[in-house]
mmCIF file of C-alpha atoms in Angstrom:
data_model
loop_
_atom_site.group_PDB
_atom_site.id
_atom_site.type_symbol
_atom_site.label_atom_id
_atom_site.label_comp_id
_atom_site.label_asym_id
_atom_site.label_seq_id
_atom_site.Cartn_x
_atom_site.Cartn_y
_atom_site.Cartn_z
ATOM 1 C CA MET A 1 9.676 -92.348 63.538
ATOM 2 C CA LYS A 2 8.416 -89.079 65.027
ATOM 3 C CA ARG A 3 11.963 -88.056 65.772
ATOM 4 C CA LEU A 4 12.923 -88.692 62.190
ATOM 5 C CA CYS A 5 10.076 -86.559 60.937
ATOM 6 C CA HIS A 6 11.075 -83.803 63.313
ATOM 7 C CA VAL A 7 14.622 -83.915 62.039
ATOM 8 C CA VAL A 8 13.425 -83.797 58.447
ATOM 9 C CA THR A 9 11.147 -80.897 59.225
ATOM 10 C CA VAL A 10 13.893 -78.956 60.933
ATOM 11 C CA SER A 11 16.231 -79.660 58.062
ATOM 12 C CA PHE A 12 13.663 -78.491 55.542
ATOM 13 C CA VAL A 13 13.067 -75.272 57.443
ATOM 14 C CA ALA A 14 16.775 -74.665 57.680
ATOM 15 C CA LEU A 15 17.215 -75.331 53.996
ATOM 16 C CA THR A 16 14.342 -73.004 53.158
ATOM 17 C CA THR A 17 15.817 -70.300 55.339
ATOM 18 C CA LEU A 18 19.196 -70.742 53.703
ATOM 19 C CA ILE A 19 17.702 -70.512 50.213
ATOM 20 C CA SER A 20 15.711 -67.402 51.138
ATOM 21 C CA SER A 21 18.809 -65.784 52.588
ATOM 22 C CA SER A 22 20.715 -66.569 49.411
ATOM 23 C CA LEU A 23 17.972 -65.043 47.262
ATOM 24 C CA VAL A 24 17.885 -61.893 49.351
ATOM 25 C CA PHE A 25 21.645 -61.624 49.146
ATOM 26 C CA ALA A 26 21.490 -62.174 45.414
ATOM 27 C CA GLN A 27 18.894 -59.437 45.045
ATOM 28 C CA LEU A 28 20.960 -57.007 47.071
ATOM 29 C CA THR A 29 24.071 -57.597 45.014
ATOM 30 C CA VAL A 30 22.194 -56.855 41.639
ATOM 31 C CA PHE A 31 22.372 -52.998 42.239
ATOM 32 C CA ASP A 32 25.603 -51.625 40.715
ATOM 33 C CA PRO A 33 26.310 -47.989 41.678
ATOM 34 C CA ALA A 34 28.842 -47.479 38.884
ATOM 35 C CA ASN A 35 26.463 -48.804 36.274
ATOM 36 C CA TYR A 36 23.656 -46.707 37.695
ATOM 37 C CA GLY A 37 25.794 -43.579 37.541
ATOM 38 C CA GLN A 38 26.730 -44.324 33.949
ATOM 39 C CA ASN A 39 23.082 -44.792 33.064
ATOM 40 C CA VAL A 40 22.171 -41.481 34.693
ATOM 41 C CA LEU A 41 24.985 -39.726 32.820
ATOM 42 C CA THR A 42 23.858 -41.273 29.540
ATOM 43 C CA ALA A 43 20.277 -40.190 30.153
ATOM 44 C CA ALA A 44 21.442 -36.659 30.974
ATOM 45 C CA ARG A 45 23.430 -36.493 27.753
ATOM 46 C CA GLU A 46 20.485 -37.725 25.743
ATOM 47 C CA LEU A 47 18.277 -35.137 27.421
ATOM 48 C CA GLN A 48 20.806 -32.420 26.540
ATOM 49 C CA GLN A 49 20.821 -33.578 22.928
ATOM 50 C CA ILE A 50 17.045 -33.395 22.878
ATOM 51 C CA ASN A 51 17.192 -29.870 24.299
ATOM 52 C CA ASN A 52 19.749 -28.905 21.665
ATOM 53 C CA GLN A 53 17.518 -30.289 18.938
ATOM 54 C CA ILE A 54 14.561 -28.346 20.320
ATOM 55 C CA THR A 55 16.653 -25.154 20.359
ATOM 56 C CA SER A 56 17.795 -25.833 16.797
ATOM 57 C CA LEU A 57 14.210 -26.298 15.662
ATOM 58 C CA GLN A 58 13.227 -23.061 17.378
ATOM 59 C CA ASN A 59 16.066 -21.236 15.623
ATOM 60 C CA GLN A 60 15.036 -22.694 12.286
ATOM 61 C CA ALA A 61 11.448 -21.637 12.893
ATOM 62 C CA GLN A 62 12.602 -18.107 13.738
ATOM 63 C CA SER A 63 14.785 -18.070 10.636
ATOM 64 C CA LEU A 64 11.840 -19.109 8.486
ATOM 65 C CA THR A 65 9.745 -16.385 10.108
ATOM 66 C CA ASN A 66 12.425 -13.803 9.342
ATOM 67 C CA GLN A 67 12.693 -15.045 5.766
ATOM 68 C CA ALA A 68 8.945 -14.755 5.396
ATOM 69 C CA LYS A 69 9.140 -11.177 6.651
ATOM 70 C CA ASN A 70 11.981 -10.429 4.247
ATOM 71 C CA LEU A 71 9.922 -11.802 1.368
ATOM 72 C CA ALA A 72 6.743 -9.954 2.346
ATOM 73 C CA SER A 73 5.738 -7.311 -0.200
ATOM 74 C CA LEU A 74 5.093 -3.705 0.706
ATOM 75 C CA PRO A 75 1.330 -3.280 1.114
ATOM 76 C CA TYR A 76 1.445 0.270 -0.322
ATOM 77 C CA THR A 77 2.248 1.303 -3.902
ATOM 78 C CA SER A 78 2.449 4.769 -5.415
ATOM 79 C CA LEU A 79 2.772 3.577 -9.014
ATOM 80 C CA GLN A 80 -0.696 4.637 -10.130
ATOM 81 C CA GLN A 81 -0.406 8.114 -8.622
ATOM 82 C CA LEU A 82 3.034 8.688 -10.144
ATOM 83 C CA GLN A 83 1.892 7.491 -13.551
ATOM 84 C CA SER A 84 -1.114 9.820 -13.387
ATOM 85 C CA SER A 85 1.122 12.795 -12.612
ATOM 86 C CA ILE A 86 3.477 11.993 -15.478
ATOM 87 C CA THR A 87 0.538 11.482 -17.844
ATOM 88 C CA ARG A 88 -0.898 14.898 -16.972
ATOM 89 C CA THR A 89 2.436 16.574 -17.666
ATOM 90 C CA GLN A 90 2.856 14.687 -20.945
ATOM 91 C CA GLN A 91 -0.601 15.733 -22.083
ATOM 92 C CA LEU A 92 0.275 19.373 -21.494
ATOM 93 C CA LEU A 93 3.396 18.976 -23.630
ATOM 94 C CA VAL A 94 1.441 17.218 -26.375
ATOM 95 C CA GLN A 95 -1.080 20.066 -26.373
ATOM 96 C CA ALA A 96 1.615 22.563 -27.388
ATOM 97 C CA GLN A 97 0.079 25.071 -29.787
ATOM 98 C CA ARG A 98 1.186 25.912 -33.328
ATOM 99 C CA ILE A 99 4.786 24.606 -33.349
ATOM 100 C CA ALA A 100 4.859 21.303 -31.473
ATOM 101 C CA TYR A 101 7.809 19.414 -30.025
ATOM 102 C CA ASP A 102 8.535 17.878 -33.393
ATOM 103 C CA VAL A 103 11.786 18.206 -35.305
ATOM 104 C CA GLN A 104 10.107 18.257 -38.723
ATOM 105 C CA GLN A 105 7.650 20.984 -37.714
ATOM 106 C CA ILE A 106 10.463 23.071 -36.267
ATOM 107 C CA ASP A 107 12.588 22.695 -39.406
ATOM 108 C CA ARG A 108 9.628 23.585 -41.593
ATOM 109 C CA ALA A 109 8.815 26.701 -39.558
ATOM 110 C CA PHE A 110 12.396 27.956 -39.570
ATOM 111 C CA SER A 111 12.689 27.398 -43.303
ATOM 112 C CA THR A 112 9.551 29.463 -43.985
ATOM 113 C CA THR A 113 8.142 31.727 -41.283
ATOM 114 C CA TYR A 114 11.464 32.340 -39.535
ATOM 115 C CA ALA A 115 13.594 32.327 -42.685
ATOM 116 C CA ALA A 116 15.529 35.394 -43.733
ATOM 117 C CA ALA A 117 13.458 37.964 -45.596
ATOM 118 C CA THR A 118 14.156 38.127 -49.313
ATOM 119 C CA SER A 119 13.517 40.689 -51.971
ATOM 120 C CA SER A 120 11.114 38.288 -53.682
ATOM 121 C CA GLN A 121 8.660 38.439 -50.795
ATOM 122 C CA SER A 122 5.858 40.943 -50.941
ATOM 123 C CA GLY A 123 5.125 43.343 -48.149
ATOM 124 C CA ARG A 124 1.999 41.398 -47.262
ATOM 125 C CA GLU A 125 4.020 38.215 -46.930
ATOM 126 C CA LEU A 126 6.509 39.921 -44.648
ATOM 127 C CA ILE A 127 3.712 41.248 -42.463
ATOM 128 C CA ALA A 128 1.958 37.865 -42.407
ATOM 129 C CA ASN A 129 5.154 36.115 -41.357
ATOM 130 C CA ALA A 130 5.766 38.661 -38.627
ATOM 131 C CA GLN A 131 2.233 38.196 -37.324
ATOM 132 C CA THR A 132 2.622 34.406 -37.351
ATOM 133 C CA ARG A 133 5.887 34.626 -35.435
ATOM 134 C CA TRP A 134 4.289 36.874 -32.831
ATOM 135 C CA GLN A 135 1.381 34.460 -32.433
ATOM 136 C CA ASN A 136 3.806 31.558 -32.073
ATOM 137 C CA SER A 137 5.674 33.355 -29.295
ATOM 138 C CA VAL A 138 2.491 34.209 -27.401
ATOM 139 C CA ALA A 139 1.226 30.625 -27.738
ATOM 140 C CA ALA A 140 4.564 29.247 -26.500
ATOM 141 C CA LEU A 141 4.451 31.495 -23.446
ATOM 142 C CA GLN A 142 0.934 30.279 -22.720
ATOM 143 C CA ASP A 143 2.025 26.660 -23.129
ATOM 144 C CA ALA A 144 4.933 27.203 -20.747
ATOM 145 C CA MET A 145 2.651 28.677 -18.109
ATOM 146 C CA ARG A 146 0.207 25.778 -18.490
ATOM 147 C CA VAL A 147 3.007 23.254 -17.948
ATOM 148 C CA GLN A 148 4.215 25.192 -14.924
ATOM 149 C CA ALA A 149 0.687 25.210 -13.514
ATOM 150 C CA GLY A 150 0.386 21.453 -14.077
ATOM 151 C CA VAL A 151 3.672 20.771 -12.297
ATOM 152 C CA VAL A 152 2.629 22.956 -9.373
ATOM 153 C CA GLY A 153 -0.608 20.958 -9.250
ATOM 154 C CA ASN A 154 1.447 17.772 -8.892
ATOM 155 C CA LEU A 155 3.244 19.080 -5.805
ATOM 156 C CA GLU A 156 0.426 18.179 -3.427
ATOM 157 C CA THR A 157 0.240 14.654 -4.852
ATOM 158 C CA ASN A 158 4.005 14.313 -4.526
ATOM 159 C CA ARG A 159 3.892 15.517 -0.923
ATOM 160 C CA SER A 160 1.257 12.982 0.122
ATOM 161 C CA GLU A 161 3.006 10.173 -1.746
ATOM 162 C CA MET A 162 6.334 11.000 -0.144
ATOM 163 C CA SER A 163 4.756 10.996 3.313
ATOM 164 C CA ALA A 164 3.109 7.619 2.699
ATOM 165 C CA LEU A 165 6.289 6.066 1.320
ATOM 166 C CA VAL A 166 8.461 7.328 4.165
ATOM 167 C CA SER A 167 5.978 5.921 6.681
ATOM 168 C CA SER A 168 5.955 2.596 4.828
ATOM 169 C CA SER A 169 9.742 2.514 4.776
ATOM 170 C CA GLN A 170 9.985 3.196 8.501
ATOM 171 C CA GLY A 171 7.414 0.497 9.248
ATOM 172 C CA ALA A 172 8.924 -2.098 6.913
ATOM 173 C CA THR A 173 9.083 -5.558 8.504
ATOM 174 C CA GLY A 174 11.652 -7.045 6.160
ATOM 175 C CA ALA A 175 14.331 -6.369 3.590
ATOM 176 C CA LEU A 176 11.967 -6.661 0.618
ATOM 177 C CA GLN A 177 9.523 -4.110 2.014
ATOM 178 C CA ALA A 178 12.343 -1.694 2.808
ATOM 179 C CA THR A 179 13.785 -2.148 -0.690
ATOM 180 C CA GLN A 180 10.407 -1.647 -2.337
ATOM 181 C CA ALA A 181 9.776 1.502 -0.320
ATOM 182 C CA GLY A 182 13.199 2.808 -1.343
ATOM 183 C CA ASN A 183 12.529 2.014 -4.994
ATOM 184 C CA GLN A 184 9.204 3.825 -4.881
ATOM 185 C CA LEU A 185 10.871 6.858 -3.336
ATOM 186 C CA LEU A 186 13.340 6.801 -6.232
ATOM 187 C CA SER A 187 10.388 6.585 -8.634
ATOM 188 C CA LEU A 188 8.866 9.636 -6.982
ATOM 189 C CA GLN A 189 12.146 11.457 -7.434
ATOM 190 C CA ALA A 190 12.216 10.410 -11.099
ATOM 191 C CA GLN A 191 8.682 11.752 -11.547
ATOM 192 C CA GLN A 192 9.718 15.071 -10.008
ATOM 193 C CA LEU A 193 12.714 15.219 -12.347
ATOM 194 C CA ALA A 194 10.361 14.529 -15.265
ATOM 195 C CA ASP A 195 8.179 17.453 -14.183
ATOM 196 C CA LEU A 196 11.237 19.658 -13.897
ATOM 197 C CA THR A 197 12.389 18.562 -17.349
ATOM 198 C CA ALA A 198 8.970 19.414 -18.776
ATOM 199 C CA VAL A 199 9.059 22.891 -17.221
ATOM 200 C CA VAL A 200 12.563 23.522 -18.542
ATOM 201 C CA ALA A 201 11.570 22.282 -22.006
ATOM 202 C CA ALA A 202 8.426 24.417 -22.137
ATOM 203 C CA GLN A 203 10.216 27.489 -20.838
ATOM 204 C CA GLY A 204 13.105 26.899 -23.225
ATOM 205 C CA ARG A 205 10.693 26.537 -26.139
ATOM 206 C CA ALA A 206 9.042 29.850 -25.307
ATOM 207 C CA GLN A 207 12.395 31.597 -24.949
ATOM 208 C CA SER A 208 13.689 30.086 -28.187
ATOM 209 C CA LEU A 209 10.633 31.166 -30.171
ATOM 210 C CA ASP A 210 10.824 34.637 -28.659
ATOM 211 C CA ALA A 211 14.500 34.900 -29.576
ATOM 212 C CA ALA A 212 13.757 33.589 -33.070
ATOM 213 C CA GLN A 213 10.989 36.160 -33.441
ATOM 214 C CA ARG A 214 13.333 38.995 -32.508
ATOM 215 C CA ALA A 215 16.014 37.750 -34.880
ATOM 216 C CA ALA A 216 13.519 37.411 -37.733
ATOM 217 C CA ALA A 217 12.061 40.838 -36.949
ATOM 218 C CA GLN A 218 15.507 42.408 -37.130
ATOM 219 C CA ASP A 219 16.192 40.724 -40.442
ATOM 220 C CA GLN A 220 12.803 41.773 -41.782
ATOM 221 C CA GLY A 221 13.438 45.327 -40.573
ATOM 222 C CA ARG A 222 16.675 45.457 -42.547
ATOM 223 C CA GLU A 223 14.888 44.212 -45.660
ATOM 224 C CA GLN A 224 12.110 46.752 -45.266
ATOM 225 C CA LEU A 225 14.678 49.517 -44.692
ATOM 226 C CA ARG A 226 16.526 48.461 -47.826
ATOM 227 C CA ARG A 227 13.309 48.593 -49.814
ATOM 228 C CA PHE A 228 12.471 51.989 -48.418
ATOM 229 C CA LEU A 229 15.871 53.372 -49.300
ATOM 230 C CA THR A 230 15.958 51.866 -52.780
ATOM 231 C CA GLU A 231 12.318 52.249 -53.632
ATOM 232 C CA GLY A 232 11.445 55.293 -51.588
ATOM 233 C CA GLY A 233 10.100 57.206 -54.560
ATOM 234 C CA LYS A 234 7.719 54.383 -55.404
ATOM 235 C CA CYS A 235 6.117 54.222 -51.984
ATOM 236 C CA GLN A 236 2.378 54.727 -51.880
ATOM 237 C CA SER A 237 0.258 55.330 -48.846
ATOM 238 C CA SER A 238 -1.846 52.378 -47.710
ATOM 239 C CA THR A 239 -3.790 51.252 -44.680
ATOM 240 C CA VAL A 240 -1.708 49.233 -42.235
ATOM 241 C CA ARG A 241 -3.391 46.495 -40.236
ATOM 242 C CA MET A 242 -1.848 45.900 -36.824
ATOM 243 C CA PHE A 243 -1.648 42.469 -35.187
ATOM 244 C CA HIS A 244 -4.431 43.073 -32.700
ATOM 245 C CA GLN A 245 -6.898 44.403 -35.251
#
């Protein structure tokens, strides 16, 4: 009986050892190098895709940042200063004395004061017209000088505005700011051209009235000479009042 138990025990131990050896062998044969390599390669590819996605997101973020810069407005504007300069020049033109920049006034003056002298006009009328023409010429010269002085006064404003706009253009962070700075520089140039136009107009007005005065004076001189020659015997001495008296 004891021998039988010993045999059973030995058999059981042997069987247990055999089973354990089989399990260990089974566990060792589960590791597949080819499969492991494939898994590593797959993981590496997935990691690369993740890195690519991260890079793409970074590029998109940078693109959005650049777009935001391109859409950013220029923090400086010269509109108010330019409008003030133009307004000052316009006011000087509006303040033109006697004959304004108005077609109807000009036509009326040239049909009366600057019209050709006629035999129906009295000597007093001729003298009055001559005095009016002289006053118009002097007033036009004064107006021209006032406009010139106003434009010269705008030069300092234009200089400071140009400096500020050039600095803003050089420091622009995006396309919109650079474009706005360029547009404002063009506006400054337009304002300067407006000042130049005003000076030319005022100077031309003064020259035109002076030329008209000379032409009217020559015509009046011919009429007065004609009267003297035809009515010389009827002339009577009288006191003559000069323009400055």
